XYZ file of C-alpha atoms in Angstrom:
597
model
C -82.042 -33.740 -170.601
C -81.374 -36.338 -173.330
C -82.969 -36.276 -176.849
C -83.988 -39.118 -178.875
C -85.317 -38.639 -182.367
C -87.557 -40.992 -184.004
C -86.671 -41.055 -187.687
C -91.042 -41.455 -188.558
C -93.914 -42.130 -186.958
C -94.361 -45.126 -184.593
C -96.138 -48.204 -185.983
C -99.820 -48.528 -184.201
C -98.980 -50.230 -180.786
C -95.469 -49.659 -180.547
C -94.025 -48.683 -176.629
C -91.251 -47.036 -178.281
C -91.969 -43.536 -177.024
C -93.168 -44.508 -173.868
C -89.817 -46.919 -173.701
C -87.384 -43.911 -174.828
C -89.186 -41.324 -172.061
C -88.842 -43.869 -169.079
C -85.111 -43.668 -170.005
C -85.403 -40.036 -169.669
C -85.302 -38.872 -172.892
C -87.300 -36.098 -174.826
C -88.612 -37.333 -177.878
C -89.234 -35.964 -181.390
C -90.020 -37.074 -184.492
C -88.910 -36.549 -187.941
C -90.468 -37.166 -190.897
C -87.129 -38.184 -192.967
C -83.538 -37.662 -193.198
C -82.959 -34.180 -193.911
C -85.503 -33.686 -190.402
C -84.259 -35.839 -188.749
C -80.527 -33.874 -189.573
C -81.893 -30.225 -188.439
C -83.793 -31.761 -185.166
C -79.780 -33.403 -185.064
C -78.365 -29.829 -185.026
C -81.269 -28.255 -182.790
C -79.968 -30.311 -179.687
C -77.308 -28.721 -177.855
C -73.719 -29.711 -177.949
C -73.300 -30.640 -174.362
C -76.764 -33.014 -174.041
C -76.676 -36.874 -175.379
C -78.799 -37.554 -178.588
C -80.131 -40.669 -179.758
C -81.871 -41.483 -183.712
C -83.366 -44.260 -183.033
C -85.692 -45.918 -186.372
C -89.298 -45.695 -185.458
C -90.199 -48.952 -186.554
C -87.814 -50.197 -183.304
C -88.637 -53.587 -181.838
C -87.465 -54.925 -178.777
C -86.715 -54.750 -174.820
C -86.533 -51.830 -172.485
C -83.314 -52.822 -171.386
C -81.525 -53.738 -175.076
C -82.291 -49.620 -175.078
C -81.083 -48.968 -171.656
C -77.752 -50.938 -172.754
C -77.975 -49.405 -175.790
C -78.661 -45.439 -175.302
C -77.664 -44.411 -171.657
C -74.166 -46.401 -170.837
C -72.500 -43.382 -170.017
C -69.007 -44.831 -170.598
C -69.088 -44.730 -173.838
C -69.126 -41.499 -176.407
C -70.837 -43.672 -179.359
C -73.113 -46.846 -178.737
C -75.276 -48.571 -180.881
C -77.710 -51.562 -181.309
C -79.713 -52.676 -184.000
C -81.888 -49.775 -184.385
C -80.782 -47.207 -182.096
C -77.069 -44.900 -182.234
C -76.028 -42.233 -179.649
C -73.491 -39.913 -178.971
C -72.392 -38.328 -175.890
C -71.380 -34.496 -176.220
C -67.838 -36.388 -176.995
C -69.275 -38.179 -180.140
C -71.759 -35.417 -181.343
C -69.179 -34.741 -184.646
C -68.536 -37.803 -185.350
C -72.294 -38.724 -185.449
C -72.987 -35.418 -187.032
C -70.504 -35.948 -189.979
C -72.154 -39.639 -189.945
C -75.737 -38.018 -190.704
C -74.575 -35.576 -193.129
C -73.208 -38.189 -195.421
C -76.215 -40.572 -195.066
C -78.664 -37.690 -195.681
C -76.508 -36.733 -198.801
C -76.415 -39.980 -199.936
C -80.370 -40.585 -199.252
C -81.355 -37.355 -201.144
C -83.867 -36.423 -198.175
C -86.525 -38.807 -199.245
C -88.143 -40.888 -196.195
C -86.956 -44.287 -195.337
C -89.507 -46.555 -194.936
C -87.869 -49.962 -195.169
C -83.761 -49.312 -194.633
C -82.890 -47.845 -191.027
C -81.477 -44.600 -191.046
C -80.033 -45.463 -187.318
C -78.244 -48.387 -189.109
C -77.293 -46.796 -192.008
C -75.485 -44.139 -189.750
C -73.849 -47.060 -187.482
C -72.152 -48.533 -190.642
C -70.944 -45.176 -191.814
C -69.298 -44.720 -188.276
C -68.320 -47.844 -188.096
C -66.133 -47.186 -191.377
C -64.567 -44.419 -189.770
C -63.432 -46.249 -187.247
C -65.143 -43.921 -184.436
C -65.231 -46.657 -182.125
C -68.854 -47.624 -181.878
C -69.252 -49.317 -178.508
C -71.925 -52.541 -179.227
C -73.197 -54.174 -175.979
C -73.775 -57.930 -175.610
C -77.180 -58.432 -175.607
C -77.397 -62.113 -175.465
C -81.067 -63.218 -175.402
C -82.277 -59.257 -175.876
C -84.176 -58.815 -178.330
C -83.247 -55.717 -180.433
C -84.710 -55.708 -184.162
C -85.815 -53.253 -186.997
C -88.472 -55.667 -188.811
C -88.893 -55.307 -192.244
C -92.397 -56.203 -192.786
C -95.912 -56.951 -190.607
C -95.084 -60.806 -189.707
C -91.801 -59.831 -188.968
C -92.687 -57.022 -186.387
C -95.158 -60.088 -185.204
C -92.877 -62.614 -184.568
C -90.312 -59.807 -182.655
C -92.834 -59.143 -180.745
C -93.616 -62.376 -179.781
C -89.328 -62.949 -179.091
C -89.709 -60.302 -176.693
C -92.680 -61.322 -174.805
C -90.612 -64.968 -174.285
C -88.081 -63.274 -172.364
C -88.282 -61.726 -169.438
C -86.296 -58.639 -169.242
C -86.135 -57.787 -166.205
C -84.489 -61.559 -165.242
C -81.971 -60.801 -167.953
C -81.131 -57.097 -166.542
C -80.636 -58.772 -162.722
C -78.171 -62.002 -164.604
C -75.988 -59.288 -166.396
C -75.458 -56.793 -163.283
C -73.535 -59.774 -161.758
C -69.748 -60.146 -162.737
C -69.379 -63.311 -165.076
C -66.012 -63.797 -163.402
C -66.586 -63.545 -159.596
C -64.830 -66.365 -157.277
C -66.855 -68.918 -156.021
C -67.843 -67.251 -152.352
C -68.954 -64.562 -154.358
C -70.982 -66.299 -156.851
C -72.721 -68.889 -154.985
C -72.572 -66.962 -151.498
C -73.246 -63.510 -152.297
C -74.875 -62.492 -155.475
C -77.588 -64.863 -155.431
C -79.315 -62.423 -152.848
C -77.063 -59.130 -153.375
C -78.336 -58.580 -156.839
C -82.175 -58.376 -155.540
C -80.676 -55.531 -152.939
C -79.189 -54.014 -155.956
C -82.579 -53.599 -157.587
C -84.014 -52.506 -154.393
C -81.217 -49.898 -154.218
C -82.337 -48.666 -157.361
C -85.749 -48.838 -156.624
C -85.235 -46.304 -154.103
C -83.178 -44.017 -156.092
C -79.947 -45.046 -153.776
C -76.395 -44.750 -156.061
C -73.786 -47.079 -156.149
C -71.721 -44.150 -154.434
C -73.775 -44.156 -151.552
C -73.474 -48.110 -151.109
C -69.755 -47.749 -151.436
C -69.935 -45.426 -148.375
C -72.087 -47.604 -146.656
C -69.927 -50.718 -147.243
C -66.419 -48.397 -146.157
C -68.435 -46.984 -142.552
C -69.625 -50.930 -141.920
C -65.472 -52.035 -142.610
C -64.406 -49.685 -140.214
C -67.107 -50.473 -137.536
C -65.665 -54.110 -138.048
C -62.419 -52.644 -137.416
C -63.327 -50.850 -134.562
C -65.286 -54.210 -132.804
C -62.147 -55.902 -133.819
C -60.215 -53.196 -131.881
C -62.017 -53.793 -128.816
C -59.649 -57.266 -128.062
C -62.996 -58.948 -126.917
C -64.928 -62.419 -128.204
C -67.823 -60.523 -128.615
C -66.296 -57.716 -130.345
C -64.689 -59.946 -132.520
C -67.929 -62.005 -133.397
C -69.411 -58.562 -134.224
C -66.029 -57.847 -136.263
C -66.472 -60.984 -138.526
C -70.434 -60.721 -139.149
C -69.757 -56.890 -140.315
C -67.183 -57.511 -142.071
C -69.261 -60.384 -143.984
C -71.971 -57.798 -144.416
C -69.647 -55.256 -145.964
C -68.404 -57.436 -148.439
C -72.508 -57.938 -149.521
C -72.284 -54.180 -149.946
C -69.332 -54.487 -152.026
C -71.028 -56.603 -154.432
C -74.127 -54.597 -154.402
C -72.589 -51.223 -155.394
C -70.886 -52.891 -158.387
C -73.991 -54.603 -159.324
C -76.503 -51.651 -158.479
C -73.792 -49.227 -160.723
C -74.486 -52.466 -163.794
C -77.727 -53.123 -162.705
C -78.662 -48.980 -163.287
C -75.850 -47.961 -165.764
C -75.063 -45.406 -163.054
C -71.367 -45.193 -163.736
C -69.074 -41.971 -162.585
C -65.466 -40.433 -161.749
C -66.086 -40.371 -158.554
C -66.917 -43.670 -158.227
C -64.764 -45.077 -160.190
C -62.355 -43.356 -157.446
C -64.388 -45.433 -154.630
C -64.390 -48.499 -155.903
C -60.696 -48.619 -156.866
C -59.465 -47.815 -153.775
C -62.269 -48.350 -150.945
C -61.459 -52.320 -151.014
C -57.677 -51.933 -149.516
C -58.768 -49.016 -147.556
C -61.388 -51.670 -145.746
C -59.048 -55.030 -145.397
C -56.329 -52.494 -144.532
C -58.153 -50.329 -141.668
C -59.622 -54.089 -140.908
C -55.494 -55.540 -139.987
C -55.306 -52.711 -138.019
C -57.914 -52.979 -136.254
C -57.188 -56.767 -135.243
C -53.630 -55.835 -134.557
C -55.139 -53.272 -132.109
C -57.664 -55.750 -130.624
C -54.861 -58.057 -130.269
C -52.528 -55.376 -128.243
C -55.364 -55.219 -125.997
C -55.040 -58.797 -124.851
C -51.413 -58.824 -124.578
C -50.340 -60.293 -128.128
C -47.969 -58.078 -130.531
C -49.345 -58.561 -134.117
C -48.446 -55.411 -135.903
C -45.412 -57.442 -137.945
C -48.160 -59.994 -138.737
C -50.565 -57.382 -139.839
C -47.964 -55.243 -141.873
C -46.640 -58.227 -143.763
C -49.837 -59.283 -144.372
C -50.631 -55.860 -145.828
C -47.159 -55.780 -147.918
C -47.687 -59.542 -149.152
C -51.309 -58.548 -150.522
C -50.084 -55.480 -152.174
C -47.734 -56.820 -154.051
C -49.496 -59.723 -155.492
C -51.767 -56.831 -157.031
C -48.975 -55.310 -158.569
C -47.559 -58.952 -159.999
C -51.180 -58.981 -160.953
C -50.938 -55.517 -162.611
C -47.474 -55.209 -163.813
C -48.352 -58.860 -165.777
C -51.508 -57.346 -167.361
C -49.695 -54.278 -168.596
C -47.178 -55.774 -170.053
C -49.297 -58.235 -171.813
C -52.737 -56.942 -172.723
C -51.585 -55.446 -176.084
C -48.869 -57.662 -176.869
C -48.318 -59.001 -180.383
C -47.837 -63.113 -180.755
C -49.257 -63.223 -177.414
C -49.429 -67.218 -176.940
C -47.996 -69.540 -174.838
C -47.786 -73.696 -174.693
C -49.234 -72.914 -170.780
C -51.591 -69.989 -171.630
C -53.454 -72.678 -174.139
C -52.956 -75.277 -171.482
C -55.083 -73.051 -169.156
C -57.140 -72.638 -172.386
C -58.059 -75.960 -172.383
C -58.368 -76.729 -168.546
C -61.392 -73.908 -169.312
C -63.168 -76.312 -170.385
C -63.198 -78.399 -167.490
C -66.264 -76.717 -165.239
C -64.844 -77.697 -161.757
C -61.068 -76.453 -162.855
C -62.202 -73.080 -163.641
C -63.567 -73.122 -159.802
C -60.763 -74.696 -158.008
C -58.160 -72.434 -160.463
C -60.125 -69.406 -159.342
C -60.524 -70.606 -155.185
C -56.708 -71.412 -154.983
C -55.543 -67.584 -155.675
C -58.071 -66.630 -152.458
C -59.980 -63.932 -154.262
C -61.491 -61.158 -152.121
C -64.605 -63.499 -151.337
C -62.722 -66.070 -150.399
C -60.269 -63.930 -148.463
C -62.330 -62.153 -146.439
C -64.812 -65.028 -145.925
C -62.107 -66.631 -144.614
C -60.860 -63.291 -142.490
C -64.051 -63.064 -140.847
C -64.742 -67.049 -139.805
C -61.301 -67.123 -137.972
C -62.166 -63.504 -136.667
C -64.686 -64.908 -135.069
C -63.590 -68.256 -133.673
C -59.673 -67.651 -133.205
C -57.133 -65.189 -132.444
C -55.865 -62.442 -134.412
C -52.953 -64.611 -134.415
C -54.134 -66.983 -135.574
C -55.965 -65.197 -138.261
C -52.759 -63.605 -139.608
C -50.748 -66.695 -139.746
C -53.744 -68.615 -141.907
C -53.809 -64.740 -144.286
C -50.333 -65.419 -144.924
C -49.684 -69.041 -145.769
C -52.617 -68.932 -148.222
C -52.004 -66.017 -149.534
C -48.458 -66.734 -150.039
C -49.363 -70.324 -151.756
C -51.533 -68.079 -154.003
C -48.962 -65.447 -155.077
C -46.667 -68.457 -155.975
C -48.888 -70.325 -157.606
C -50.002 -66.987 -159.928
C -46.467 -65.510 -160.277
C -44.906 -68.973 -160.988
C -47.545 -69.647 -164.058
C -47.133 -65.847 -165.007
C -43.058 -66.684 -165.206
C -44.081 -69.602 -167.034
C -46.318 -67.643 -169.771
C -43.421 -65.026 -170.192
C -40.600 -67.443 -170.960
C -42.640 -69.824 -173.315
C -44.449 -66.987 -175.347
C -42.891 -65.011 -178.319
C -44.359 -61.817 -177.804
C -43.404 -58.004 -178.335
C -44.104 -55.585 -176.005
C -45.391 -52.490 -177.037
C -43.984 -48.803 -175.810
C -47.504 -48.210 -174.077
C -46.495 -51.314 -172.214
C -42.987 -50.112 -171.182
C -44.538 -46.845 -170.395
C -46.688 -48.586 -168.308
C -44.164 -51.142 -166.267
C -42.142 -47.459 -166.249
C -44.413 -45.748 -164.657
C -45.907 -48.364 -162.556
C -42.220 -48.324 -161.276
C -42.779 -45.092 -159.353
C -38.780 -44.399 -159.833
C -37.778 -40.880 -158.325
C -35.230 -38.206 -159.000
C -32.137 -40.701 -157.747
C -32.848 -43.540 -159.574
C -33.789 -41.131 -162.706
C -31.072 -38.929 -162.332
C -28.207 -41.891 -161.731
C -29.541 -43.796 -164.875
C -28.768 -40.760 -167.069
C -25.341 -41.277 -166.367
C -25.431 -45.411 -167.314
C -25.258 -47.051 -170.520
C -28.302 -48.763 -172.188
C -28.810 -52.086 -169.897
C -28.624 -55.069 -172.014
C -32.270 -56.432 -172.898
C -33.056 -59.230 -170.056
C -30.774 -57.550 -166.861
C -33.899 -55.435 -165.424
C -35.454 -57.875 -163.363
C -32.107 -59.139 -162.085
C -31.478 -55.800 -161.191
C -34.442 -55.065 -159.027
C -34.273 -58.526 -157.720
C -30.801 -58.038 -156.354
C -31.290 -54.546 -155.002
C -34.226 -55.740 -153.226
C -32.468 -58.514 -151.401
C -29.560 -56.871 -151.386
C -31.067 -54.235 -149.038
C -33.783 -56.079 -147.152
C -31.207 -58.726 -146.372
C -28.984 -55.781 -144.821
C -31.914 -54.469 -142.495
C -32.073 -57.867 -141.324
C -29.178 -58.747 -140.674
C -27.954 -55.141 -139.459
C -30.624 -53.160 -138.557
C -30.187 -49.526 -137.487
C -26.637 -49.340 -139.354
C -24.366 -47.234 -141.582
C -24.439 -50.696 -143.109
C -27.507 -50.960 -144.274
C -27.796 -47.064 -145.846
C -24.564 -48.253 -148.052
C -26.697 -51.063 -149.091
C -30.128 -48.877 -149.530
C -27.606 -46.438 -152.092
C -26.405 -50.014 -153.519
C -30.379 -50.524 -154.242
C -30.249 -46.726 -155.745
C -27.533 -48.089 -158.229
C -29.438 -51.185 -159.552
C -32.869 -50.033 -159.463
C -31.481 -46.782 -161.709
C -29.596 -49.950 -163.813
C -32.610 -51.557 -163.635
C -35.040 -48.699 -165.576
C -32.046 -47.092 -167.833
C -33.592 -49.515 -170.805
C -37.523 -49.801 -172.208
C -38.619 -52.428 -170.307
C -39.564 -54.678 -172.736
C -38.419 -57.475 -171.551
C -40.010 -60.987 -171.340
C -39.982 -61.003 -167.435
C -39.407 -56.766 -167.001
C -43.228 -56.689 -165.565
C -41.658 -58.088 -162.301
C -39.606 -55.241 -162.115
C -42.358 -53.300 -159.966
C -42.964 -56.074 -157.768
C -39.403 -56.122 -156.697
C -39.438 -52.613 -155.825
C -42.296 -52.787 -153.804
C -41.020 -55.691 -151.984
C -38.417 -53.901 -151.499
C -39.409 -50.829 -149.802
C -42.258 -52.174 -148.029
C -40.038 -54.917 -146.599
C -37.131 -52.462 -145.449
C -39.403 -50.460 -143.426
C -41.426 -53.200 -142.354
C -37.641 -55.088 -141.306
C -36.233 -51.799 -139.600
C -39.344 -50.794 -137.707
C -39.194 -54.634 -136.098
C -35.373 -54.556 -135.652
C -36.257 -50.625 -133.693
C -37.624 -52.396 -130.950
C -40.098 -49.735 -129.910
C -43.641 -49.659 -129.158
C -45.051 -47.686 -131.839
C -42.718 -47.848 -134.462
C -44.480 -51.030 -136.220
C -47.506 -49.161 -136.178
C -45.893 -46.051 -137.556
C -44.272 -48.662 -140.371
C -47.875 -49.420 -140.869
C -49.265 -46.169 -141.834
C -46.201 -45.565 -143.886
C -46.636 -48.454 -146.236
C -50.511 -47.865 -146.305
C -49.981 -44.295 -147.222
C -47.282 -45.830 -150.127
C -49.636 -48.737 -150.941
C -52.258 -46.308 -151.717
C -49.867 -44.101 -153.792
C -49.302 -46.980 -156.342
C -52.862 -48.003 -156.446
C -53.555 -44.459 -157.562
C -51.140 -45.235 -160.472
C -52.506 -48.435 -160.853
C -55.839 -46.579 -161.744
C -55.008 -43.608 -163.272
C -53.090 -46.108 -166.145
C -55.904 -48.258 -166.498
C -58.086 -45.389 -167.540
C -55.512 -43.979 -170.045
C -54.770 -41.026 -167.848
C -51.489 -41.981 -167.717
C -49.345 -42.288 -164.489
C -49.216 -39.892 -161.026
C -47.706 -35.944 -162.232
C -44.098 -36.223 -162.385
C -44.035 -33.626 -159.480
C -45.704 -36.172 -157.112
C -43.733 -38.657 -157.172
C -40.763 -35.955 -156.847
C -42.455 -34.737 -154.238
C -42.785 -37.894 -152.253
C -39.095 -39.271 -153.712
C -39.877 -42.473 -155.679
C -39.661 -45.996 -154.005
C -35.331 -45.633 -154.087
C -35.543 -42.193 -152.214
C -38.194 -43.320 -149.406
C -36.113 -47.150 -148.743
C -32.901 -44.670 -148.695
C -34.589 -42.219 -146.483
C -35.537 -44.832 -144.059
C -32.144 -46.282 -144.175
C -30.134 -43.136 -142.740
C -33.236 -41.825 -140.172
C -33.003 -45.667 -138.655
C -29.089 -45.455 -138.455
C -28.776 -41.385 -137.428
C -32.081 -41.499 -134.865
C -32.607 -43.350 -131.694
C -35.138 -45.982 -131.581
C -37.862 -43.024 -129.814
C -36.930 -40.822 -132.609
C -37.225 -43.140 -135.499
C -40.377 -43.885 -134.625
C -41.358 -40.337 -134.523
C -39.824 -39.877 -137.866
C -41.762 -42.710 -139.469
C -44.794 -41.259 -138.182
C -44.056 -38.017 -139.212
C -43.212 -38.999 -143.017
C -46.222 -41.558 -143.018
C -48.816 -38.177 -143.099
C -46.543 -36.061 -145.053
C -46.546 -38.638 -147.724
C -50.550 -39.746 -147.167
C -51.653 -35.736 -146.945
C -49.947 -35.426 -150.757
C -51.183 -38.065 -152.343
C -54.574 -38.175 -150.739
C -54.655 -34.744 -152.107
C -53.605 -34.874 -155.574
C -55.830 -38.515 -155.858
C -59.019 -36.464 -154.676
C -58.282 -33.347 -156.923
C -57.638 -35.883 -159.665
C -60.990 -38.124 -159.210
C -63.199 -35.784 -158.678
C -62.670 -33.563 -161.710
C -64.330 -33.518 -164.957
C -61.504 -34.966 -167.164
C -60.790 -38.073 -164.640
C -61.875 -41.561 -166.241
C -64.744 -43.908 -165.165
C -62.639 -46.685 -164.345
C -64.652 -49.397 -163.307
C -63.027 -53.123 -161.760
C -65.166 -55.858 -164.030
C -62.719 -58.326 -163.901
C -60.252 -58.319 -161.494
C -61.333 -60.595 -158.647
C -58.612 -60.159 -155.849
């Protein structure tokens, strides 16, 4: 149970009780500060507490954003401060001052709420203060001024503005003006009904993989039923984030879901129209893999970029304030946003060709417009890095680092180098990455290629022997992706086996979720995967090495075996270790509010 505290009585009329009760608080009242202090110290230290100033005026949902986000240790509006059980000293020590300072007496004009903000704010607690646009949220200071709040809240309609705001302001179009305009009334109904955003997120995972499955069945019907689903699961997508926004109903566990239940959905949705496809006769599996691998790495160009940039010092660029400007052209900002195929867009697009064409067919359109797209963002992204002046900071090497998933080999062999000059990283990865994909191509099952997969140890140890602070080091994670999802995806093909490109698959799903753990885990400031995991499952170098010698020591029956074999090894540990991680107390809420793809 959360307490609120109500530093005096409420004015005649005021809904402030009634307000601070629907939000399920218990309230009391104190008659000053030094009360309102003890009632402070009364509440235990594991329950949320809220002083709010009795003389509050304003909307039901400025206190909902205000008082029960439970992201945040400290919020505040005008009015109104709480702390979560995180926060309690710092809002304690806040109090103590203020009622020092005040000498006891009552407060009858200045806000003791406010008062307390300011102090905290001085202290540098890190106050969280929502946007509440056209909320109103006010502490009048005399009769005509309570009148004319009141009247300010009467002209808007709250519960319009609560529906607008649990919508993303940066959606792609599909989404936007396909999707939300109806998802965000299921959203409310949702929480009408007392339904979480976790529950949604299940729903919207069990409709994917019927998709999958009607996909699976190789049949126009089934693959009419496959598209339609697959439409309706991406409604459910948008209504768990907007229920979760729409509610404030934000946890660890579902910040878990909802970073990685969207690849676990397209993913289990290529397999399942490389399946359908095998059913009629037509081999996809090299279509679906690349399509997976290609996707995957433009998130972590998309990451690796953001990482490397978000704290940067200087951070400006002659085409970052090009794009600036181009903001300000309405339609731009659509066609800019359309052009990287976004999830919308994506699986919009997915599900119409389900539905009309072949899995073939459907692959080949994924991957020419999603390859336009990663060119188009990784080319401006190039562009940004060369033309800014900015320094990297050593969370943002820690970051790239980590996001690098380098094992023992690489780790161990870069002991043994010299610094790398500032600049050589990405060069480095880049030439490994050919350097062994190229081999597996040309090659295949071959001593050859495992000399080239321990030349790709070498560089990609070169490659991470220096900070990577370097203007263009963020693509040093790409490569290395590329690069091991491309060997196995190369060698699997080159087997010639049924099975094997379906054991490839698992493999690089198994991997792909592995670094989108990381991906999360940094994003919440839990820092990367334990060291012993990614020992455990031998870093990116290790695993394209590993692959390397079973393809050239194994016959084609036997690799495949041995692909299938590592792919659960390597998906029961880090499905493990991700559960054990996002389901306990200390994991972060993590929630995706603006990436699109």
């Amino acid at each position: 149970m959360s307490t609120a505290i109500l530093t005096g009585q409420p004015v005649p009329g005021s809904s402030i009780e009634g307000d601070l009760r629907s939000l399920g608080f218990d309230v009391r009242t104190a008659s000053d500060a030094a009360e309102t202090e003890t009632l402070l110290a009364q509440v235990p230290g594991d329950q949320r507490v809220a002083v709010v100033d009795a003389g509050f005026v304003g909307h039901l949902h400025a206190l909902r954003l205000g008082l029960t986000d439970p992201r945040f240790p400290l919020a505040a509006i005008p009015g109104a401060v709480t702390a979560q059980p995180a926060g309690r000293q710092a809002l304690t020590r806040a109090m103590a001052r203020e009622n020092s300072a005040g000498g006891g007496t009552a407060l009858v004009v200045d806000s003791l709420a406010d008062r307390i903000v300011t102090a905290l704010d001085a202290d540098d607690a890190g106050v969280h203060h929502p946007e509440l646009g056209s909320l109103v949220a006010v502490v009048p200071a005399d009769p005509q001024a309570r009148n004319e709040a009141r009247q300010s809240v009467a002209a808007v309609d709250d519960e319009a503005v609560r529906l607008k705001s649990a919508v993303k302001s940066r959606d792609g179009f599909f989404t936007t003006y396909c999707i939300s305009p109806y998802s965000r009334y299921i959203a409310r109904w949702c929480a009408r009904r007392g339904l979480t955003p976790n529950q949604v997120t299940t729903a919207s995972l069990i409709t994917a993989l019927i998709a999958a499955s009607c996909a699976a069945t190789g049949t126009r019907a089934g693959f009419v039923a496959a598209g339609l689903l697959l439409i309706f699961s991406f409604v459910l997508d948008c209504t768990d984030g907007q229920l979760a926004r729409y509610s404030l109903q934000y946890s660890t566990l579902g910040a878990w879901l909802d970073a990685t239940f969207d690849r676990a959905k397209e993913y289990a949705y290529y397999a399942g129209l490389a399946l359908g496809a095998a059913r009629g006769g037509d081999d996809v599996w090299a279509l679906a893999l690349g399509a997976m691998i290609l996707q995957t790495c433009r998130h972590v160009v998309d990451f690796s970029f953001n990482e490397a940039n978000h704290d940067a010092t200087a951070n400006t660029s002659p085409t970052a304030a090009l794009s600036d400007k181009l903001d300000s052209v309405g339609w731009t900002v659509w066609v800019r946003r359309m052009i990287v195929l976004p999830i919308g867009e994506r699986w919009a697009m997915i599900a119409v060709l389900t539905a009309l064409t072949t899995p073939r067919i459907t692959f080949y359109a994924l991957l020419i417009g999603c390859a336009f797209a990663a060119t188009y963002t990784t080319a401006g992204r190039v562009l940004r890095s060369l033309t800014r002046k900015a320094k990297r900071t050593d969370r943002a090497a820690q970051a790239l680092a980590d996001l690098t998933d380098s094992g023992p080999l690489a780790e161990g062999v870069a002991r043994f180098l010299p610094g790398a000059a500032r600049g050589t990283a990405p060069f480095s990865a880049a030439a490994g990455a050919v350097a062994v994909v190229l081999a597996a191509w040309a090659w295949g099952s071959s001593w050859y290629v495992v000399l080239l997969a321990g030349l790709y140890v070498l560089l990609s140890a070169e490659a991470v022997a220096r900070p990577l602070k370097g203007a263009l080091d963020w693509l040093v994670p790409p490569f290395f992706r590329a690069a091991e999802y491309c060997t196995v995806l190369v060698l699997a093909a080159k087997a010639d086996v049924n099975g094997a490109l379906p054991a490839a698959f698992g493999l690089v799903a198994a991997v792909a979720y592995h670094h989108y753990d990381t991906v999360y885990r940094i994003r919440g400031n839990a820092g990367a995967s334990p060291a012993w995991l990614v020992r455990a499952i031998g870093g990116h170098e290790g695993r394209t090495l590993l692959v390397a010698v079973l393809a050239a020591v194994l016959t084609a029956s036997q690799f495949k075996v041995a692909l299938t074999a590592l792919a659960v090894a390597v998906a029961l540990v880090v499905l493990v270790e991700s559960i054990r991680f996002w389901v306990s107390s200390g994991a972060p809420a993590v929630h995706d509010e603006g990436e699109p793809a």
